[in-house]
Amino acid sequence: MPHLPAVEIITIGDELLYGQVIDTNSAWMGQELGKIGLRIRQISSVSDQAAEIVRALDEARGRAQVVLMTGGLGPTKDDLTKHVLARYFNSELALYEPSLRDVEAIFARFNRPMLEVNRQQAFLPTACTPLRNTVGTAPGMWFDGEDGVVFVSMPGVPFEMKHLMTTHVLPKLQERFQVPPIEHAVLQTVGQGESFLAEQIAGWEAQLPANMKLAYLPSFGAVRLRLTATDDGQPDLRGRLEAQLPAVRALIGPYLYAEGEVTLEAALGSLLQARGLTIGTAESCTGGTIAQRLTSVPGSSAYFLGSVVAYANEVKIKQLGVSPDTLEQYGAVSEQTVREMAEGLRRSLGVDVAVATSGIAGPGGGTEEKPVGTFWLAYADAHQTVAQKVSINRGRELNISYISTVALNLVRRHLPEGK
């Protein structure tokens, strides 16, 4: 089996160290590298200072055979990465005409004049193999070190980095290092905690072949299961991986909502579209989060009609038809209120199904009877209205995120087969 290289990531930028920008690039690169069987040895972040970048390069080349860098390729004075790399590899900067044409095309597309600082972005170290960036102004650079270590520099802008990784870097790494076959299957689950899920499928996991490994990837309210099969010299690796799936599907049962890299909102959208149903949301505590998740899916206009963010009781009454007596007797955070919210939204928007939320997300607003973290949700269609109480307090942001997941799953579990 070919030797797999150790990979290291260096992210460059003061904004990362100050916490002004969160490094999502490394997480994405780790996922994509894992899909082709490469693992990251270390991730480090350094400032926009030449000495710090050089120190990071020296340390990385002693640990890894592939060093991936992001950041510091912009047009401003603090973007030093290209100049540092030119000196590091004892080369001059020279104009790379294809990249200049790419930059010119971008400015022409937006009908804006191109500045000299943008033209300078097409000047690259002569020691590198340029990686054309057709979605941004900063090309990537591939360097082959004398010691066999590969250095790759990419923009820090996430969509530009992803373009370069997908178009250039991943294919070149696979070719260079003859990465052996690897297969993955992802099962998306919701509504069951990681420990309970692990207990459910423990027997199945124990009998997996030696070349297959299961990873639990939990998030707040959901768990991704990733089954990975590595090359063992036997034929039909994909087929043998898929042969393991029927048994685990049966064990997971109703908690399985999709397979592959599919979000809960996308899976629900597919169900709504396939069954010819429309949906709307009546949101108080979630403040439109459920609607945002539903409409983040391309094509959601086919089934999502609208939303009412009914934070105030007056809006619940006027827009959703909630009875003032219900609010007076039971309060806004109650089973009775969310039922009326969901049913009222169905009437006002004419949707087939509706979901409603009301709760105390925190940090204030709680009482002894209804503390922070008390939530009520309701689902309504032409045949039934179902309410669910949830108690959770992990801070306002996480509370809202979790409740939006529970709400989407509530719809998924009760969605009728058709109108």
GROMACS .gro file of C-alpha atoms in nm:
model
  419
    1MET     CA    1   0.000   0.000   0.000
    2PRO     CA    2   0.142   0.346  -0.089
    3HIS     CA    3   0.270   0.564   0.195
    4LEU     CA    4   0.011   0.828   0.284
    5PRO     CA    5   0.155   1.173   0.349
    6ALA     CA    6   0.102   1.363   0.670
    7VAL     CA    7  -0.084   1.688   0.604
    8GLU     CA    8  -0.052   2.012   0.797
    9ILE     CA    9  -0.261   2.327   0.766
   10ILE     CA   10  -0.135   2.679   0.836
   11THR     CA   11  -0.393   2.958   0.846
   12ILE     CA   12  -0.250   3.308   0.816
   13GLY     CA   13  -0.406   3.629   0.943
   14ASP     CA   14  -0.420   3.850   1.252
   15GLU     CA   15  -0.800   3.841   1.231
   16LEU     CA   16  -0.791   3.469   1.318
   17LEU     CA   17  -0.575   3.524   1.625
   18TYR     CA   18  -0.789   3.814   1.746
   19GLY     CA   19  -1.104   3.606   1.715
   20GLN     CA   20  -1.255   3.845   1.461
   21VAL     CA   21  -1.288   3.565   1.205
   22ILE     CA   22  -1.357   3.198   1.278
   23ASP     CA   23  -1.141   2.947   1.092
   24THR     CA   24  -1.395   2.739   0.901
   25ASN     CA   25  -1.145   2.663   0.624
   26SER     CA   26  -0.952   2.404   0.824
   27ALA     CA   27  -1.266   2.213   0.917
   28TRP     CA   28  -1.379   2.197   0.555
   29MET     CA   29  -1.035   2.094   0.431
   30GLY     CA   30  -1.017   1.824   0.697
   31GLN     CA   31  -1.348   1.680   0.580
   32GLU     CA   32  -1.250   1.683   0.213
   33LEU     CA   33  -0.906   1.537   0.275
   34GLY     CA   34  -1.063   1.264   0.485
   35LYS     CA   35  -1.284   1.166   0.194
   36ILE     CA   36  -0.977   1.072  -0.009
   37GLY     CA   37  -0.802   0.902   0.282
   38LEU     CA   38  -0.564   1.180   0.392
   39ARG     CA   39  -0.544   1.291   0.754
   40ILE     CA   40  -0.434   1.621   0.901
   41ARG     CA   41  -0.144   1.596   1.144
   42GLN     CA   42  -0.163   1.950   1.281
   43ILE     CA   43  -0.337   2.285   1.233
   44SER     CA   44  -0.178   2.616   1.332
   45SER     CA   45  -0.264   2.982   1.294
   46VAL     CA   46  -0.004   3.258   1.260
   47SER     CA   47  -0.006   3.635   1.234
   48ASP     CA   48   0.056   3.849   0.927
   49GLN     CA   49   0.426   3.879   1.007
   50ALA     CA   50   0.693   3.745   0.777
   51ALA     CA   51   0.906   3.596   1.055
   52GLU     CA   52   0.608   3.410   1.202
   53ILE     CA   53   0.508   3.269   0.864
   54VAL     CA   54   0.864   3.148   0.797
   55ARG     CA   55   0.884   2.989   1.141
   56ALA     CA   56   0.556   2.806   1.079
   57LEU     CA   57   0.681   2.682   0.741
   58ASP     CA   58   1.006   2.553   0.890
   59GLU     CA   59   0.825   2.369   1.168
   60ALA     CA   60   0.562   2.222   0.936
   61ARG     CA   61   0.810   2.080   0.686
   62GLY     CA   62   0.968   1.881   0.968
   63ARG     CA   63   0.637   1.712   1.047
   64ALA     CA   64   0.445   1.685   0.723
   65GLN     CA   65   0.482   1.599   0.357
   66VAL     CA   66   0.198   1.833   0.254
   67VAL     CA   67   0.158   2.184   0.394
   68LEU     CA   68  -0.164   2.367   0.302
   69MET     CA   69  -0.179   2.741   0.368
   70THR     CA   70  -0.471   2.982   0.353
   71GLY     CA   71  -0.474   3.359   0.385
   72GLY     CA   72  -0.252   3.656   0.317
   73LEU     CA   73  -0.299   3.669  -0.061
   74GLY     CA   74  -0.514   3.981  -0.083
   75PRO     CA   75  -0.422   4.317  -0.239
   76THR     CA   76  -0.346   4.509   0.082
   77LYS     CA   77  -0.013   4.579   0.253
   78ASP     CA   78  -0.069   4.326   0.531
   79ASP     CA   79  -0.106   4.043   0.277
   80LEU     CA   80   0.251   3.912   0.286
   81THR     CA   81   0.219   3.540   0.211
   82LYS     CA   82   0.317   3.558  -0.157
   83HIS     CA   83   0.625   3.769  -0.086
   84VAL     CA   84   0.733   3.546   0.201
   85LEU     CA   85   0.700   3.237  -0.017
   86ALA     CA   86   0.899   3.398  -0.299
   87ARG     CA   87   1.190   3.459  -0.062
   88TYR     CA   88   1.145   3.119   0.104
   89PHE     CA   89   1.187   2.943  -0.230
   90ASN     CA   90   1.455   3.185  -0.360
   91SER     CA   91   1.251   3.310  -0.652
   92GLU     CA   92   1.135   3.635  -0.807
   93LEU     CA   93   0.782   3.751  -0.877
   94ALA     CA   94   0.676   3.742  -1.240
   95LEU     CA   95   0.351   3.817  -1.420
   96TYR     CA   96   0.137   3.510  -1.484
   97GLU     CA   97  -0.074   3.611  -1.783
   98PRO     CA   98  -0.361   3.358  -1.737
   99SER     CA   99  -0.422   3.489  -1.385
  100LEU     CA  100  -0.416   3.847  -1.508
  101ARG     CA  101  -0.685   3.759  -1.760
  102ASP     CA  102  -0.887   3.594  -1.483
  103VAL     CA  103  -0.864   3.909  -1.269
  104GLU     CA  104  -0.955   4.133  -1.563
  105ALA     CA  105  -1.255   3.914  -1.641
  106ILE     CA  106  -1.385   3.944  -1.286
  107PHE     CA  107  -1.367   4.325  -1.287
  108ALA     CA  108  -1.525   4.339  -1.632
  109ARG     CA  109  -1.807   4.115  -1.512
  110PHE     CA  110  -1.892   4.365  -1.239
  111ASN     CA  111  -1.826   4.666  -1.464
  112ARG     CA  112  -1.563   4.806  -1.227
  113PRO     CA  113  -1.219   4.951  -1.301
  114MET     CA  114  -0.925   4.729  -1.207
  115LEU     CA  115  -0.670   4.889  -0.977
  116GLU     CA  116  -0.295   4.837  -0.994
  117VAL     CA  117  -0.302   4.650  -0.661
  118ASN     CA  118  -0.533   4.396  -0.821
  119ARG     CA  119  -0.305   4.364  -1.122
  120GLN     CA  120  -0.019   4.291  -0.883
  121GLN     CA  121  -0.206   3.986  -0.759
  122ALA     CA  122  -0.125   3.816  -1.091
  123PHE     CA  123   0.249   3.837  -1.012
  124LEU     CA  124   0.358   3.504  -0.867
  125PRO     CA  125   0.685   3.344  -0.750
  126THR     CA  126   0.862   3.178  -1.042
  127ALA     CA  127   0.923   2.871  -0.824
  128CYS     CA  128   0.554   2.787  -0.802
  129THR     CA  129   0.306   2.611  -1.023
  130PRO     CA  130   0.019   2.862  -1.047
  131LEU     CA  131  -0.330   2.744  -0.959
  132ARG     CA  132  -0.579   2.951  -1.155
  133ASN     CA  133  -0.859   3.104  -0.951
  134THR     CA  134  -1.154   3.183  -1.176
  135VAL     CA  135  -1.382   3.291  -0.889
  136GLY     CA  136  -1.152   3.546  -0.722
  137THR     CA  137  -0.855   3.774  -0.775
  138ALA     CA  138  -0.586   3.576  -0.590
  139PRO     CA  139  -0.444   3.267  -0.766
  140GLY     CA  140  -0.317   2.975  -0.565
  141MET     CA  141   0.042   2.849  -0.565
  142TRP     CA  142   0.187   2.497  -0.556
  143PHE     CA  143   0.552   2.457  -0.454
  144ASP     CA  144   0.756   2.138  -0.468
  145GLY     CA  145   1.022   2.163  -0.201
  146GLU     CA  146   1.367   2.014  -0.255
  147ASP     CA  147   1.304   1.778   0.036
  148GLY     CA  148   0.989   1.643  -0.130
  149VAL     CA  149   0.749   1.845   0.083
  150VAL     CA  150   0.458   2.000  -0.106
  151PHE     CA  151   0.352   2.353  -0.009
  152VAL     CA  152   0.021   2.494  -0.133
  153SER     CA  153  -0.094   2.851  -0.075
  154MET     CA  154  -0.459   2.949  -0.124
  155PRO     CA  155  -0.677   3.254  -0.050
  156GLY     CA  156  -0.843   3.271   0.289
  157VAL     CA  157  -1.183   3.356   0.137
  158PRO     CA  158  -1.373   3.029   0.192
  159PHE     CA  159  -1.546   2.997  -0.146
  160GLU     CA  160  -1.221   3.073  -0.330
  161MET     CA  161  -1.026   2.821  -0.120
  162LYS     CA  162  -1.292   2.555  -0.182
  163HIS     CA  163  -1.278   2.620  -0.556
  164LEU     CA  164  -0.900   2.577  -0.563
  165MET     CA  165  -0.907   2.269  -0.340
  166THR     CA  166  -1.175   2.100  -0.550
  167THR     CA  167  -1.042   2.201  -0.891
  168HIS     CA  168  -0.667   2.173  -0.838
  169VAL     CA  169  -0.534   2.062  -0.501
  170LEU     CA  170  -0.726   1.744  -0.423
  171PRO     CA  171  -0.680   1.594  -0.772
  172LYS     CA  172  -0.308   1.677  -0.769
  173LEU     CA  173  -0.261   1.524  -0.424
  174GLN     CA  174  -0.437   1.205  -0.530
  175GLU     CA  175  -0.219   1.182  -0.838
  176ARG     CA  176   0.106   1.268  -0.660
  177PHE     CA  177   0.070   1.029  -0.369
  178GLN     CA  178  -0.133   0.751  -0.536
  179VAL     CA  179  -0.391   0.759  -0.259
  180PRO     CA  180  -0.553   0.414  -0.230
  181PRO     CA  181  -0.930   0.372  -0.269
  182ILE     CA  182  -1.148   0.474   0.022
  183GLU     CA  183  -1.527   0.469   0.045
  184HIS     CA  184  -1.765   0.647   0.282
  185ALA     CA  185  -2.133   0.618   0.367
  186VAL     CA  186  -2.304   0.881   0.581
  187LEU     CA  187  -2.626   0.824   0.774
  188GLN     CA  188  -2.802   1.132   0.910
  189THR     CA  189  -3.000   1.088   1.231
  190VAL     CA  190  -3.205   1.324   1.446
  191GLY     CA  191  -3.393   1.296   1.772
  192GLN     CA  192  -3.168   1.041   1.943
  193GLY     CA  193  -2.858   1.120   2.148
  194GLU     CA  194  -2.515   0.983   2.062
  195SER     CA  195  -2.492   0.745   2.359
  196PHE     CA  196  -2.840   0.600   2.302
  197LEU     CA  197  -2.769   0.561   1.932
  198ALA     CA  198  -2.440   0.385   2.005
  199GLU     CA  199  -2.616   0.141   2.236
  200GLN     CA  200  -2.879   0.068   1.970
  201ILE     CA  201  -2.624  -0.028   1.706
  202ALA     CA  202  -2.345  -0.169   1.926
  203GLY     CA  203  -2.393  -0.527   1.805
  204TRP     CA  204  -2.388  -0.423   1.441
  205GLU     CA  205  -2.078  -0.210   1.493
  206ALA     CA  206  -1.896  -0.496   1.667
  207GLN     CA  207  -1.928  -0.723   1.364
  208LEU     CA  208  -1.790  -0.476   1.109
  209PRO     CA  209  -1.498  -0.604   0.899
  210ALA     CA  210  -1.149  -0.497   1.005
  211ASN     CA  211  -1.120  -0.248   0.717
  212MET     CA  212  -1.439  -0.063   0.812
  213LYS     CA  213  -1.471   0.195   1.086
  214LEU     CA  214  -1.771   0.386   1.219
  215ALA     CA  215  -1.741   0.746   1.335
  216TYR     CA  216  -2.001   0.930   1.544
  217LEU     CA  217  -2.025   1.299   1.451
  218PRO     CA  218  -2.273   1.462   1.689
  219SER     CA  219  -2.416   1.810   1.662
  220PHE     CA  220  -2.679   1.977   1.876
  221GLY     CA  221  -2.989   1.762   1.826
  222ALA     CA  222  -2.853   1.534   1.554
  223VAL     CA  223  -2.583   1.272   1.495
  224ARG     CA  224  -2.407   1.189   1.168
  225LEU     CA  225  -2.277   0.835   1.135
  226ARG     CA  226  -1.992   0.796   0.889
  227LEU     CA  227  -1.889   0.447   0.787
  228THR     CA  228  -1.549   0.437   0.618
  229ALA     CA  229  -1.405   0.144   0.424
  230THR     CA  230  -1.034   0.145   0.344
  231ASP     CA  231  -0.865  -0.055   0.072
  232ASP     CA  232  -0.783  -0.413   0.176
  233GLY     CA  233  -0.682  -0.544  -0.163
  234GLN     CA  234  -1.016  -0.715  -0.221
  235PRO     CA  235  -1.254  -0.623  -0.507
  236ASP     CA  236  -1.578  -0.420  -0.490
  237LEU     CA  237  -1.498  -0.204  -0.189
  238ARG     CA  238  -1.809   0.008  -0.245
  239GLY     CA  239  -2.037  -0.291  -0.273
  240ARG     CA  240  -1.905  -0.445   0.047
  241LEU     CA  241  -1.954  -0.115   0.228
  242GLU     CA  242  -2.314  -0.082   0.110
  243ALA     CA  243  -2.386  -0.441   0.212
  244GLN     CA  244  -2.343  -0.332   0.574
  245LEU     CA  245  -2.608  -0.060   0.556
  246PRO     CA  246  -2.947  -0.240   0.554
  247ALA     CA  247  -2.893  -0.381   0.902
  248VAL     CA  248  -2.800  -0.048   1.059
  249ARG     CA  249  -3.087   0.129   0.882
  250ALA     CA  250  -3.329  -0.114   1.046
  251LEU     CA  251  -3.171  -0.058   1.389
  252ILE     CA  252  -3.184   0.322   1.365
  253GLY     CA  253  -3.542   0.316   1.240
  254PRO     CA  254  -3.735   0.643   1.256
  255TYR     CA  255  -3.432   0.844   1.369
  256LEU     CA  256  -3.273   0.808   1.025
  257TYR     CA  257  -3.378   1.100   0.807
  258ALA     CA  258  -3.133   1.088   0.515
  259GLU     CA  259  -2.816   0.939   0.373
  260GLY     CA  260  -2.524   1.135   0.238
  261GLU     CA  261  -2.440   1.498   0.309
  262VAL     CA  262  -2.801   1.612   0.342
  263THR     CA  263  -2.932   1.862   0.596
  264LEU     CA  264  -3.253   1.807   0.788
  265GLU     CA  265  -3.417   2.103   0.615
  266ALA     CA  266  -3.320   1.968   0.273
  267ALA     CA  267  -3.452   1.622   0.357
  268LEU     CA  268  -3.779   1.771   0.481
  269GLY     CA  269  -3.801   1.985   0.169
  270SER     CA  270  -3.768   1.677  -0.049
  271LEU     CA  271  -4.052   1.510   0.140
  272LEU     CA  272  -4.275   1.816   0.108
  273GLN     CA  273  -4.210   1.845  -0.263
  274ALA     CA  274  -4.254   1.474  -0.330
  275ARG     CA  275  -4.587   1.472  -0.146
  276GLY     CA  276  -4.714   1.795  -0.298
  277LEU     CA  277  -4.742   1.974   0.037
  278THR     CA  278  -4.681   2.335   0.137
  279ILE     CA  279  -4.552   2.462   0.470
  280GLY     CA  280  -4.537   2.780   0.676
  281THR     CA  281  -4.396   2.871   1.016
  282ALA     CA  282  -4.537   3.067   1.309
  283GLU     CA  283  -4.237   3.157   1.523
  284SER     CA  284  -4.202   3.339   1.849
  285CYS     CA  285  -3.889   3.228   2.036
  286THR     CA  286  -3.708   3.105   1.724
  287GLY     CA  287  -3.750   3.441   1.553
  288GLY     CA  288  -3.763   3.312   1.196
  289THR     CA  289  -3.482   3.057   1.231
  290ILE     CA  290  -3.698   2.770   1.108
  291ALA     CA  291  -3.806   2.972   0.805
  292GLN     CA  292  -3.445   3.066   0.734
  293ARG     CA  293  -3.338   2.703   0.743
  294LEU     CA  294  -3.620   2.594   0.514
  295THR     CA  295  -3.553   2.871   0.262
  296SER     CA  296  -3.178   2.804   0.262
  297VAL     CA  297  -3.256   2.503   0.041
  298PRO     CA  298  -3.253   2.578  -0.334
  299GLY     CA  299  -3.599   2.535  -0.482
  300SER     CA  300  -3.778   2.582  -0.149
  301SER     CA  301  -4.024   2.823  -0.310
  302ALA     CA  302  -4.200   2.512  -0.442
  303TYR     CA  303  -4.325   2.428  -0.093
  304PHE     CA  304  -4.248   2.712   0.151
  305LEU     CA  305  -4.516   2.982   0.142
  306GLY     CA  306  -4.429   3.213   0.428
  307SER     CA  307  -4.376   3.283   0.795
  308VAL     CA  308  -4.515   3.497   1.074
  309VAL     CA  309  -4.267   3.597   1.344
  310ALA     CA  310  -4.515   3.659   1.622
  311TYR     CA  311  -4.297   3.785   1.905
  312ALA     CA  312  -4.563   4.010   2.057
  313ASN     CA  313  -4.896   3.883   2.186
  314GLU     CA  314  -5.076   4.139   1.969
  315VAL     CA  315  -4.927   3.977   1.659
  316LYS     CA  316  -5.029   3.634   1.781
  317ILE     CA  317  -5.383   3.763   1.815
  318LYS     CA  318  -5.410   3.974   1.497
  319GLN     CA  319  -5.205   3.768   1.252
  320LEU     CA  320  -5.255   3.415   1.383
  321GLY     CA  321  -5.596   3.434   1.546
  322VAL     CA  322  -5.480   3.326   1.891
  323SER     CA  323  -5.755   3.391   2.143
  324PRO     CA  324  -5.684   3.666   2.398
  325ASP     CA  325  -5.850   3.440   2.655
  326THR     CA  326  -5.597   3.165   2.578
  327LEU     CA  327  -5.308   3.404   2.629
  328GLU     CA  328  -5.463   3.540   2.948
  329GLN     CA  329  -5.532   3.198   3.099
  330TYR     CA  330  -5.233   2.995   2.983
  331GLY     CA  331  -4.970   3.248   2.873
  332ALA     CA  332  -4.773   3.277   2.550
  333VAL     CA  333  -4.552   2.981   2.638
  334SER     CA  334  -4.811   2.708   2.658
  335GLU     CA  335  -4.948   2.410   2.470
  336GLN     CA  336  -5.277   2.586   2.409
  337THR     CA  337  -5.112   2.892   2.255
  338VAL     CA  338  -4.881   2.708   2.015
  339ARG     CA  339  -5.168   2.489   1.900
  340GLU     CA  340  -5.368   2.799   1.810
  341MET     CA  341  -5.063   2.957   1.646
  342ALA     CA  342  -5.010   2.657   1.417
  343GLU     CA  343  -5.378   2.624   1.332
  344GLY     CA  344  -5.409   2.998   1.274
  345LEU     CA  345  -5.114   3.004   1.039
  346ARG     CA  346  -5.269   2.726   0.832
  347ARG     CA  347  -5.580   2.937   0.791
  348SER     CA  348  -5.406   3.268   0.722
  349LEU     CA  349  -5.149   3.138   0.473
  350GLY     CA  350  -5.346   2.848   0.333
  351VAL     CA  351  -5.058   2.604   0.384
  352ASP     CA  352  -5.099   2.230   0.415
  353VAL     CA  353  -4.880   2.201   0.724
  354ALA     CA  354  -4.763   2.451   0.982
  355VAL     CA  355  -4.520   2.449   1.272
  356ALA     CA  356  -4.526   2.692   1.563
  357THR     CA  357  -4.284   2.773   1.845
  358SER     CA  358  -4.304   2.969   2.168
  359GLY     CA  359  -4.063   2.962   2.458
  360ILE     CA  360  -3.816   3.135   2.685
  361ALA     CA  361  -3.478   3.131   2.513
  362GLY     CA  362  -3.305   3.336   2.783
  363PRO     CA  363  -3.104   3.459   2.947
  364GLY     CA  364  -3.391   3.646   3.114
  365GLY     CA  365  -3.767   3.615   3.110
  366GLY     CA  366  -3.808   3.297   3.309
  367THR     CA  367  -4.031   3.239   3.610
  368GLU     CA  368  -4.050   2.969   3.874
  369GLU     CA  369  -4.338   2.809   3.685
  370LYS     CA  370  -4.180   2.856   3.342
  371PRO     CA  371  -3.801   2.882   3.376
  372VAL     CA  372  -3.560   2.978   3.101
  373GLY     CA  373  -3.537   2.686   2.863
  374THR     CA  374  -3.909   2.608   2.858
  375PHE     CA  375  -4.043   2.566   2.504
  376TRP     CA  376  -4.365   2.456   2.339
  377LEU     CA  377  -4.392   2.350   1.975
  378ALA     CA  378  -4.692   2.253   1.766
  379TYR     CA  379  -4.749   2.091   1.429
  380ALA     CA  380  -5.078   2.121   1.243
  381ASP     CA  381  -5.218   1.976   0.923
  382ALA     CA  382  -5.571   1.913   0.794
  383HIS     CA  383  -5.617   1.609   1.016
  384GLN     CA  384  -5.431   1.673   1.340
  385THR     CA  385  -5.255   1.917   1.568
  386VAL     CA  386  -4.969   1.780   1.777
  387ALA     CA  387  -4.789   1.968   2.054
  388GLN     CA  388  -4.453   1.894   2.216
  389LYS     CA  389  -4.285   2.040   2.524
  390VAL     CA  390  -3.907   2.073   2.536
  391SER     CA  391  -3.692   2.176   2.831
  392ILE     CA  392  -3.333   2.273   2.756
  393ASN     CA  393  -3.107   2.558   2.859
  394ARG     CA  394  -2.770   2.578   2.687
  395GLY     CA  395  -2.769   2.953   2.633
  396ARG     CA  396  -2.987   3.159   2.402
  397GLU     CA  397  -2.815   3.085   2.072
  398LEU     CA  398  -2.794   2.709   2.124
  399ASN     CA  399  -3.148   2.698   2.261
  400ILE     CA  400  -3.286   2.856   1.944
  401SER     CA  401  -3.075   2.632   1.721
  402TYR     CA  402  -3.185   2.319   1.903
  403ILE     CA  403  -3.554   2.412   1.904
  404SER     CA  404  -3.545   2.481   1.531
  405THR     CA  405  -3.407   2.130   1.479
  406VAL     CA  406  -3.674   1.977   1.702
  407ALA     CA  407  -3.941   2.172   1.513
  408LEU     CA  408  -3.822   2.049   1.173
  409ASN     CA  409  -3.812   1.695   1.304
  410LEU     CA  410  -4.162   1.735   1.449
  411VAL     CA  411  -4.286   1.815   1.100
  412ARG     CA  412  -4.090   1.527   0.948
  413ARG     CA  413  -4.235   1.275   1.193
  414HIS     CA  414  -4.598   1.376   1.140
  415LEU     CA  415  -4.601   1.476   0.774
  416PRO     CA  416  -4.891   1.311   0.590
  417GLU     CA  417  -4.834   1.109   0.276
  418GLY     CA  418  -5.025   1.366   0.072
  419LYS     CA  419  -5.307   1.620   0.082
   0.00000   0.00000   0.00000
